[in-house]
Each structure stands twice: as structure tokens, then as C-alpha cells.
Amino acid sequence: MQWGRGAAVISGLSRATAAFGLAVLLAGACSSEPTAPERFPVAPAPPSPHAALTATLRDEAAGLGFFEGDWLEDYGDAPFYGLAHHTRAAAGPSARPEDAARRDASLARARRVIAGSLLDGDLQEMVMSGLGLVEHVAATGDRADLPLLDDFVDRLDRLAGSFGYYLDLSPDTSWALRTYGPTAISALIGLLNAEYALSVGGPRAAERLEWAKELERRTTERAFGDIDAGVKSVRAYRFSPSRGELFLYPNIAMLALEARLYRLTKDELYRVTARSVFSSIQPLKLSDAPARYRSPYSAAEMGAKTNDYATLSSQNYLALALLLLFEITGEARFVAEADRVIDGIAAMRGRWCVSHVHDAKACTPACLAPSVCAPSGGKGVCGDDRCQEGILHHVIDGRLALPTDASFFCAGCNLQTLWVLGYRDRLSAAAP
């Protein structure tokens, strides 16, 4: 089996040879006229059709459980997306009192998280906290946390580098590795470095970029190749070198990394690969309007009986990857597909209650009905149940998530949707 990246016609070429060939093809007739520097997004994005969803999620975000910088109904995404959302919201024209308060508390917690030991902490939460700090620096211009952020990224890069830039470790090492796979988690670390280079800049930006490029190269060597997608074979990124099924997470994570690396380097091969990966995930598409893509990573755990299974988190990451792809190509089909994916996300709305998502055993003695056990001040306290609307954790076998499913609601995923919607708006506002 031949491993390589990019379209099949260039899979056997070296990067230098392929880049030269692409340059010749793209150059066309010779011209002495100077080329204008490429701007991003490279074409105007139409206005987002999701203003109403954004406003609704803004209202609902205020009702999410929150204590000392931590979102209480979260699965690990909120340290990035909660901090990022409230940082931008607090500085915006429609700022609310809770925006600044939650920004400050989540910022303080992110600092504590990334200062911890990599071997003892939650790897996903630490990387997400690092990404949250990168976004905070980018949005505010406040560089006071750079020494702390640099120390964290240095330690993380040394750890990942010691394993060959690809974290193909025992699944027992981390629940994130077990759930999302080494390709997706490795790509996430690459994205942390790429986002630093793009959004933070400064004297270490070039170093961060080179590290991300090396991770992309090593990950491609280990995990890219022919995959049996059922009806056809595709060239895509594997969950891990030993698992040959087509998964959504590793491919959208690498698509996002390829898009960022193109924006940073203008190396056409990254853009070619990003387009190619999008084509390769099409066998996972379940519906077109609204668009929804199957996310097999936790289907068995949730008890899915059919292929009709998709999580909110996976659709969020897919929509974001599509927006990054639009940003570097200007192709309307990518932003249109992102909007259809967000339509699918909007269709996952339902009602959830505190009693559905928190462990009743956290209260001792047990609460007497109708009281329920809810977190308060860092411990379980009996009190009234609290219910509100939100986007539920998944769709499965033709239905929305139920309270009896293994997962039902994810606060961090709802905050992630808000951040994706904000990114979509900024693409429209920033278009040249």
C-alpha cells in the first residue's frame, strides 16, 4: 500500500516536485505583472442565515451551569469555546454582564489547567485551555499570558515530539485518545501550534509553524492511505494506523490543519489536500438538506442500531473545517455546505434538565422527590430541578438524544456552536 498525501495524481511525488508541478499548472501564461498578496477570506462570504439561532443560543448560554471558571455540563470543549465566546462577546456591542464575569473566571481556570502536569491532567482539557488562551490573546491583544502559554506549548510539543509527533499510545493513556483516536488528537496539537503562529505571532511564530508542518508530515506518513468506505475506496486519514474504517473526526481535524497550514505558508499542496479530504468524507454523509454526516466514533457506545448517528460536537467541527476551507478557497460550495450542516445542528434542539445530566449520587443523603441533586459551590446540593432548551448531544436511529442515553446534553458543544456561528459572521464581515 502506498502512503502519501494529496490527490492520487500527486501521491507519489515529493513535496518539492509536486509543488513545482502545481506552480507550472497554476501559473498559466507568463506575466511580468506583480501578483497581489493573497487575502483571507479570498472571496466574500454571504451573510449568515443563522442570526436567530445565534441570538437564541446567546440567551441559553446564560443558563448553563458555571462554577469557578468551569462549565458544569461540559465534556471538555468549554475551556476553549466558552472562553473564546465570552471574550469576544464581552468586547462586542451586545455585551451582557455575565460575559465579562465568565470570561475572567474561565481565563483564570485556563491558566491553572495549562500550568498542570501533562502526565496527570486531562490532555483534551489542557489543549482546549491552551487554544482558549490563544484565542483570548488574538481577540484582546493582551499578551500578558504568553510566558505561561509558551511554557505549556513547549512542554506539550516536547511530549508529542518524543512519540514521533504522532500520539499512537495505549487507549488507556487518555479517554480522548480512546474516543477520538491518535490522528485527531495529534492534529489538535498541530492546530494549537498553527493557531499560535497565525493568531499570536511574535518571535516564536515561525518555530510553531515549523513544528505544525512536521506534525502534519509525520501524521500523513503514519495515518494517510486507502480506506474501504463501503461502496468505494477513498484516500483519507485513519483513526489510527491499525484501524482502517472511515471516521469523520480524524479527517475533519486534519482538514482544518491543512487549511491553516495553507493560510500560513501558501503551499498549494496543503490546499489540494484539504479539498481532497473533503471529497473523501462524502461516504459519511447521511442527508443533504439539512446536511448531516455520520460520526462513528461513539456509535457503538451509544447503542446505535443503524448508520444514522451523529454527535453535535462532530457536526460543529465539520462546520468549522468547512468554513476554514472556504476561507482559503473562496468556493461558495464550502460555505453553503457549512450552512447546511448548521441547519442540521439547529434541528437537534430539545429540552434538557439538571436532573438529566448530573449524578444523583453526588448528594448524601439522597434527595427526596421532587428535589434533585445539582452542583452548587463545588458539591452536590438538593434543590429544584432546572430545565431549558438547548442543542442535544446527538441524533441516533432517526431520533434525538434521550435522557436515558449514555450522553444527553453537552454545554461545551453548545458554546462551540456559538463560536462557530461567530466565526461564520466574521467571515462575512471581514471579506474584502
Coordinates of C-alpha atoms in Angstrom, one line a residue, residues 18 103 107 162 167 200 231 233 238 243 285 316 410 418 422:
A18 CA 4.6 18.3 -6.6
R103 CA -14.5 35.4 30.6
L107 CA -9.4 32.7 31.9
S162 CA 9.1 12.3 21.9
L167 CA 0.4 10.0 19.7
V200 CA -0.4 35.2 18.3
V231 CA -19.4 1.5 -1.6
S233 CA -12.3 3.0 -1.5
R238 CA -7.3 6.7 9.5
R243 CA -8.0 0.9 12.2
K285 CA -22.9 12.0 4.5
N316 CA -19.6 21.6 14.9
C410 CA -23.2 19.0 26.4
L418 CA -22.0 29.7 19.3
G422 CA -19.4 33.8 15.4

